[in-house]
Amino acid sequence: MAEEQMKYKFPSGFIWGTATSAHQIEGGNENNWTEWEQDGHIKDGSVSGRAANSYELHAEDIKLVKELNNNAYRFSIEWSRIEPQRGRWDKVELRHYQKIIEECRRNDIEPFVTLYHWTQPLWFAEMGGWLNKQSPLIFRNYVEQVVKFLGSGVTFWCTINEPMVYAYNSYWLGKWPPQGKSFFKFNQVINNLAQAHRLAYFILHEKNSRCQVGAAKNNQFFEPYLDTWLNRTAVNFIRRYWNHSWLKKIKDTSDYLAVNYYFHNLLYVSLRGYVLMNENKIISDLGWEVYPEGIGAVLKELRGYQLPIYVLENGLADASDEKRADFIRAHLRSVRQAIAEGADVRGYFHWSLMDNFEWADGFEPKFGLYQVDFKTFKRTPRPSAAAYAEICKNNGL
Ligand code: FCB
């Protein structure tokens, strides 16, 4: 037992956190998603509405982070609040985020601040969003205002959340706003997001040379379904493309790499085409396979970049909470093993602190360590919250 405990002790100074995003928890937003939701696109028929009302309850929510013995909290800034019209900066909203940062600091919680977590001001969406050639510059101007106001309180910035997932769903699959269905557009968006990241990196560093800038990349563990040359080659290709092509574009303007890990995929290729599948031994409420070995594998894949790594998201939809504690333990063992094998992982953030608005899936999936009653906004810890708090307190398991 003692030996086991030693084995999964994390390096000292390890960052333990939970993650959220503005649109999913704040409530009262007016952005391109709010508009789209009103057209009945959400699976359970809901709209984000007041979400978890964290805009008003942010101080209480930081207490929840503290109760988990976290030393960090990842949240995002809602661009549409800061710049409701192009070039008009809302000081009251900037002050709102400043309060969140101050509250974190008072509680010895390191804020990890995301600048773009998928939602856009309406005027930006109307200009064509990330398809517009000017979009990286427009984003840079927003970041400049944010860092002018909030920069002294923030060390860790995450410029963009999951660029490929966002661009894939919004411009290739046509599932999310603005429902584009073109590889060409997808590619253009990917490139503009990379350029936006680079410009943001420079402006953030200009204001504070010691800040740490990265972007959260959704990386997946791909394996061949059959051990044949064709399947191995296809896996190599998809791994390089999905996990590494965007990172390569931004690695010279990144102080750290960030991974969001949710998926394991077995790729089956034949002359008739390809299919991605998993064996579905244990699945979450969304049908996503639980595959803890994968997190270690994707972390080890990043060793070559020689940059510190943070897991900025990992979690599952589990309303009954029967799987979450084991999920966390198993994923953390895999992270710890990856560290032992040379991956420079400095922190882990669980998705999510509380139940929230899960994009096109609405309020149905329950990702929270805290359950939220969306009528009263009461937060109640699920049993797994205590399990995670214990791990964070002990710096390991
Ligand atoms: C990630 C998103 C996050 C949340 C989780 C479940 O892809 O970054 O906002 O929706 O999935």
XYZ file of C-alpha atoms and ligand atoms in Angstrom:
408
model
C 0.000 0.000 0.000
C 2.716 2.481 1.058
C 4.685 1.596 -2.036
C 1.617 2.114 -4.208
C 1.084 5.514 -2.623
C 4.673 6.525 -3.308
C 4.285 5.473 -6.892
C 1.450 7.870 -7.584
C 2.745 10.852 -5.632
C 3.015 13.804 -8.023
C 6.004 16.149 -8.329
C 5.979 18.926 -5.754
C 4.326 22.124 -6.968
C 1.964 20.144 -9.190
C -1.067 22.152 -10.287
C -4.451 20.680 -9.324
C -7.456 22.352 -10.807
C -10.910 22.276 -12.267
C -12.040 23.854 -15.517
C -15.094 25.703 -16.805
C -15.897 28.035 -19.689
C -17.858 31.287 -19.647
C -20.745 30.433 -21.935
C -21.302 27.074 -20.274
C -21.714 28.430 -16.740
C -22.213 32.208 -16.647
C -25.692 32.783 -17.956
C -27.021 35.919 -19.609
C -24.675 35.928 -22.581
C -25.467 37.406 -25.959
C -23.240 35.865 -28.563
C -23.411 33.742 -31.710
C -24.255 30.616 -29.712
C -27.111 32.306 -27.826
C -28.602 33.244 -31.159
C -28.173 29.784 -32.628
C -29.654 28.088 -29.538
C -32.822 30.115 -30.004
C -33.366 28.512 -33.382
C -33.955 25.152 -31.699
C -30.639 23.494 -32.483
C -29.948 22.095 -29.020
C -30.602 18.389 -28.560
C -32.692 18.666 -25.397
C -34.488 21.745 -26.729
C -32.860 24.010 -24.139
C -31.100 27.358 -24.472
C -28.126 28.335 -22.314
C -30.258 31.037 -20.630
C -28.993 31.601 -17.116
C -26.796 28.477 -17.395
C -25.401 27.803 -13.901
C -25.658 31.494 -13.010
C -21.971 31.616 -12.255
C -21.818 35.220 -13.414
C -23.539 36.103 -10.151
C -22.263 33.218 -8.062
C -18.595 33.409 -9.037
C -17.341 34.049 -5.502
C -19.277 31.039 -4.245
C -17.871 28.970 -7.100
C -14.328 29.847 -6.163
C -15.146 28.557 -2.674
C -16.086 25.269 -4.317
C -12.703 25.217 -6.038
C -11.103 25.799 -2.641
C -13.139 22.973 -1.080
C -11.621 20.658 -3.668
C -8.144 21.624 -2.387
C -7.370 22.898 -5.854
C -4.524 25.335 -6.277
C -5.740 26.478 -9.712
C -8.956 27.305 -11.554
C -9.392 27.475 -15.312
C -12.169 29.723 -16.565
C -12.720 31.775 -19.693
C -13.449 35.358 -20.546
C -16.548 35.982 -22.611
C -15.396 38.134 -25.513
C -18.936 39.342 -26.262
C -19.101 40.928 -22.801
C -15.781 42.725 -23.150
C -16.338 44.012 -26.681
C -20.112 44.075 -27.248
C -19.589 46.278 -30.293
C -16.437 46.442 -32.314
C -13.909 48.662 -30.547
C -16.215 49.450 -27.608
C -14.656 48.086 -24.433
C -16.889 47.413 -21.480
C -15.003 48.344 -18.298
C -17.709 46.958 -16.037
C -17.289 43.521 -17.574
C -13.495 43.752 -17.431
C -13.865 44.603 -13.759
C -16.073 41.525 -13.338
C -13.258 39.241 -14.490
C -10.796 41.195 -12.393
C -12.908 40.330 -9.347
C -12.748 36.640 -10.241
C -8.972 36.841 -10.525
C -8.694 38.711 -7.225
C -10.943 36.168 -5.544
C -8.725 33.371 -6.859
C -5.607 35.128 -5.567
C -7.158 35.685 -2.131
C -7.702 31.929 -1.956
C -4.236 30.995 -3.243
C -5.749 29.683 -6.428
C -3.789 30.255 -9.622
C -6.086 31.558 -12.361
C -5.651 29.912 -15.770
C -7.478 32.274 -18.088
C -8.834 31.195 -21.471
C -9.355 33.998 -23.965
C -11.444 32.197 -26.562
C -13.681 29.264 -25.669
C -15.771 29.095 -28.859
C -18.314 31.909 -28.468
C -18.116 35.129 -30.445
C -19.576 38.625 -30.238
C -22.407 38.923 -32.741
C -20.652 41.630 -34.765
C -17.612 39.349 -35.166
C -19.782 36.430 -36.320
C -21.528 38.769 -38.778
C -18.158 39.711 -40.262
C -17.597 36.048 -41.079
C -15.942 35.120 -37.791
C -12.704 33.202 -38.185
C -13.100 33.089 -41.952
C -12.441 36.791 -42.111
C -8.827 37.603 -43.025
C -8.823 40.324 -40.388
C -9.956 37.960 -37.612
C -6.488 37.358 -36.099
C -5.902 41.109 -35.832
C -9.359 41.715 -34.414
C -8.681 39.037 -31.792
C -5.309 40.585 -31.027
C -6.994 43.920 -30.265
C -9.366 42.206 -27.857
C -6.470 40.443 -26.143
C -4.602 43.725 -25.864
C -7.484 45.323 -23.961
C -7.853 42.298 -21.722
C -4.186 42.145 -20.832
C -4.009 45.906 -20.223
C -6.740 45.568 -17.667
C -6.150 42.111 -16.206
C -2.559 41.348 -17.062
C -1.032 42.139 -13.687
C -3.121 39.408 -12.045
C -2.577 36.625 -14.570
C 0.446 34.454 -15.297
C -1.188 31.605 -17.238
C -3.082 32.411 -20.416
C -4.751 29.935 -22.707
C -5.399 31.727 -25.982
C -7.737 29.344 -27.765
C -9.679 26.303 -26.689
C -9.639 23.248 -28.968
C -9.189 24.956 -32.347
C -9.604 21.769 -34.356
C -12.731 20.523 -32.555
C -14.289 23.940 -32.954
C -13.371 24.325 -36.637
C -14.295 20.716 -37.430
C -17.795 20.984 -35.947
C -18.481 24.531 -37.122
C -16.989 24.518 -40.616
C -16.598 20.946 -41.802
C -19.267 18.749 -40.194
C -21.804 21.571 -40.139
C -22.965 20.655 -36.613
C -22.294 23.932 -34.779
C -22.766 27.565 -35.767
C -22.346 28.735 -38.481
C -22.769 25.179 -39.817
C -20.234 25.362 -42.621
C -19.542 22.196 -44.586
C -16.297 22.747 -46.368
C -12.803 21.411 -45.834
C -11.469 24.580 -47.405
C -13.220 26.748 -44.821
C -12.190 24.429 -42.007
C -8.597 24.831 -43.074
C -8.853 28.579 -43.373
C -10.272 28.789 -39.848
C -7.501 26.564 -38.489
C -4.894 28.856 -40.018
C -6.544 32.023 -38.778
C -6.793 30.586 -35.275
C -3.092 29.755 -35.343
C -2.287 33.286 -36.466
C -4.588 34.670 -33.761
C -2.699 32.616 -31.194
C 0.668 33.940 -32.408
C -0.430 37.580 -32.316
C -1.916 37.048 -28.865
C 1.321 35.469 -27.672
C 3.308 38.557 -28.637
C 0.936 41.059 -27.131
C 0.645 39.081 -23.894
C 4.422 38.902 -23.609
C 4.825 42.563 -24.451
C 2.763 43.396 -21.383
C 4.308 40.797 -19.109
C 7.452 39.040 -20.235
C 7.085 36.352 -17.569
C 3.603 35.220 -18.464
C 2.996 31.685 -19.723
C 0.999 31.354 -22.901
C -0.435 28.202 -24.465
C -3.547 26.921 -26.245
C -5.719 23.949 -25.259
C -5.493 21.212 -27.863
C -7.886 18.270 -27.922
C -5.594 15.306 -28.550
C -6.842 11.773 -29.007
C -5.318 8.357 -28.671
C -5.495 6.651 -32.054
C -4.711 2.976 -32.530
C -5.062 0.693 -35.531
C -8.002 -1.694 -35.304
C -6.013 -4.261 -37.265
C -2.274 -4.601 -37.114
C -1.726 -4.248 -40.845
C 0.525 -1.918 -42.778
C -2.451 0.008 -44.147
C -4.013 0.507 -40.729
C -0.733 1.450 -39.043
C 0.064 3.976 -41.772
C -3.412 5.496 -41.556
C -3.085 5.824 -37.778
C 0.260 7.533 -38.172
C -1.241 9.957 -40.604
C -4.299 10.828 -38.506
C -2.218 11.118 -35.335
C 0.159 13.514 -37.019
C -2.639 15.498 -38.520
C -5.074 15.717 -35.596
C -2.665 15.759 -32.674
C 0.340 17.571 -34.088
C -0.306 19.706 -37.174
C -1.787 22.650 -35.252
C 0.713 22.342 -32.418
C 3.519 22.593 -34.943
C 2.103 25.887 -36.157
C 2.191 27.395 -32.661
C 5.022 25.639 -30.868
C 7.471 28.523 -31.314
C 4.985 30.879 -29.723
C 4.039 28.653 -26.788
C 5.471 28.605 -23.290
C 3.642 25.384 -22.535
C 1.523 22.784 -24.300
C -1.983 22.030 -23.128
C -3.993 18.918 -23.755
C -7.689 18.199 -23.348
C -8.098 14.429 -23.346
C -11.404 12.628 -23.878
C -11.091 10.156 -26.730
C -9.620 6.830 -27.739
C -10.217 5.800 -31.332
C -9.559 2.593 -33.140
C -9.113 3.316 -36.795
C -10.200 0.671 -39.274
C -9.191 1.226 -42.857
C -9.973 -0.961 -45.819
C -10.115 -0.407 -49.550
C -13.754 0.576 -49.093
C -13.033 3.460 -46.711
C -12.384 4.072 -43.054
C -14.253 4.067 -39.779
C -13.348 5.288 -36.296
C -14.630 3.135 -33.488
C -14.025 2.062 -29.922
C -14.797 -1.096 -28.066
C -17.195 0.611 -25.678
C -16.278 -1.465 -22.657
C -17.029 1.363 -20.268
C -18.776 4.415 -21.603
C -19.931 7.740 -20.238
C -23.506 9.018 -20.438
C -22.566 10.527 -23.812
C -21.327 7.162 -25.072
C -17.682 8.256 -24.946
C -15.363 5.360 -24.165
C -13.493 5.525 -20.865
C -9.900 4.752 -21.756
C -7.398 5.955 -19.132
C -4.323 4.472 -20.852
C -4.905 6.961 -23.638
C -4.140 10.026 -21.572
C -0.651 8.762 -20.767
C -0.089 7.898 -24.406
C -1.069 11.343 -25.716
C 1.096 13.005 -23.069
C 4.099 10.891 -23.998
C 3.559 11.825 -27.642
C 4.392 15.412 -26.679
C 7.813 14.719 -25.147
C 9.623 15.791 -28.314
C 8.434 19.401 -28.074
C 10.421 19.926 -24.876
C 7.843 22.195 -23.326
C 5.992 21.887 -20.027
C 2.586 20.257 -20.408
C -0.730 20.881 -18.654
C -3.845 18.768 -18.941
C -6.443 21.534 -19.150
C -9.447 19.213 -19.453
C -10.342 15.617 -18.721
C -13.647 14.322 -17.453
C -16.859 12.510 -18.262
C -20.619 12.883 -18.319
C -21.810 10.719 -15.423
C -25.084 11.762 -13.817
C -25.104 8.876 -11.341
C -21.471 9.609 -10.371
C -20.814 5.877 -10.276
C -17.810 6.089 -12.560
C -16.254 9.485 -11.919
C -13.991 8.756 -8.929
C -12.524 5.660 -10.575
C -12.217 7.572 -13.822
C -10.172 10.277 -12.112
C -7.944 7.811 -10.275
C -7.263 5.715 -13.354
C -6.496 8.733 -15.546
C -4.200 10.191 -12.918
C -2.291 6.932 -12.582
C -1.777 7.056 -16.316
C -0.628 10.706 -16.133
C 1.780 9.826 -13.316
C 3.193 6.971 -15.341
C 3.707 9.298 -18.316
C 5.612 11.690 -16.031
C 7.801 8.769 -14.901
C 8.462 8.081 -18.577
C 9.603 11.593 -19.324
C 6.516 13.693 -20.088
C 6.946 17.031 -18.310
C 3.378 17.297 -17.034
C 2.943 20.137 -14.550
C -0.795 20.171 -13.902
C -4.188 18.495 -14.274
C -7.604 20.185 -14.509
C -10.767 18.175 -14.202
C -13.671 19.031 -16.489
C -15.759 20.229 -14.871
C -16.158 22.022 -11.586
C -19.934 21.879 -11.969
C -22.710 20.772 -14.296
C -23.105 23.149 -17.207
C -24.465 23.815 -20.665
C -22.780 21.195 -22.850
C -23.020 22.980 -26.215
C -25.316 21.236 -28.721
C -26.115 18.567 -26.106
C -27.669 21.105 -23.747
C -28.028 20.514 -20.002
C -28.503 16.756 -20.159
C -24.848 15.606 -19.830
C -23.593 15.997 -16.263
C -19.892 16.678 -16.177
C -19.762 18.309 -12.734
C -17.945 17.383 -9.576
C -20.730 19.557 -8.204
C -24.269 18.891 -9.244
C -26.215 22.018 -10.174
C -29.925 22.472 -9.780
C -30.646 24.674 -12.798
C -33.769 26.129 -11.200
C -32.363 27.173 -7.837
C -28.679 27.177 -8.869
C -27.852 25.239 -5.739
C -24.538 23.404 -5.996
C -24.188 20.006 -4.295
C -20.966 18.029 -4.257
C -21.154 14.595 -5.824
C -19.280 11.839 -3.924
C -16.441 12.016 -6.475
C -15.740 15.601 -5.374
C -14.454 14.252 -2.046
C -12.303 11.700 -3.851
C -10.729 14.370 -6.043
C -10.274 16.738 -3.079
C -8.376 14.002 -1.236
C -6.051 13.439 -4.185
C -5.371 17.182 -4.510
C -4.705 17.470 -0.784
C -2.230 14.585 -0.851
C -0.647 15.644 -4.121
C -1.314 12.195 -5.450
C -3.027 8.899 -4.822
C -14.456 19.929 -24.567
C -14.785 21.402 -24.460
C -15.513 21.761 -23.187
C -16.546 20.722 -22.818
C -15.951 19.337 -22.833
C -16.891 18.237 -22.435
O -14.256 19.582 -25.907
O -13.612 22.171 -24.509
O -16.052 23.045 -23.321
O -17.637 20.835 -23.623
O -15.452 19.065 -24.123
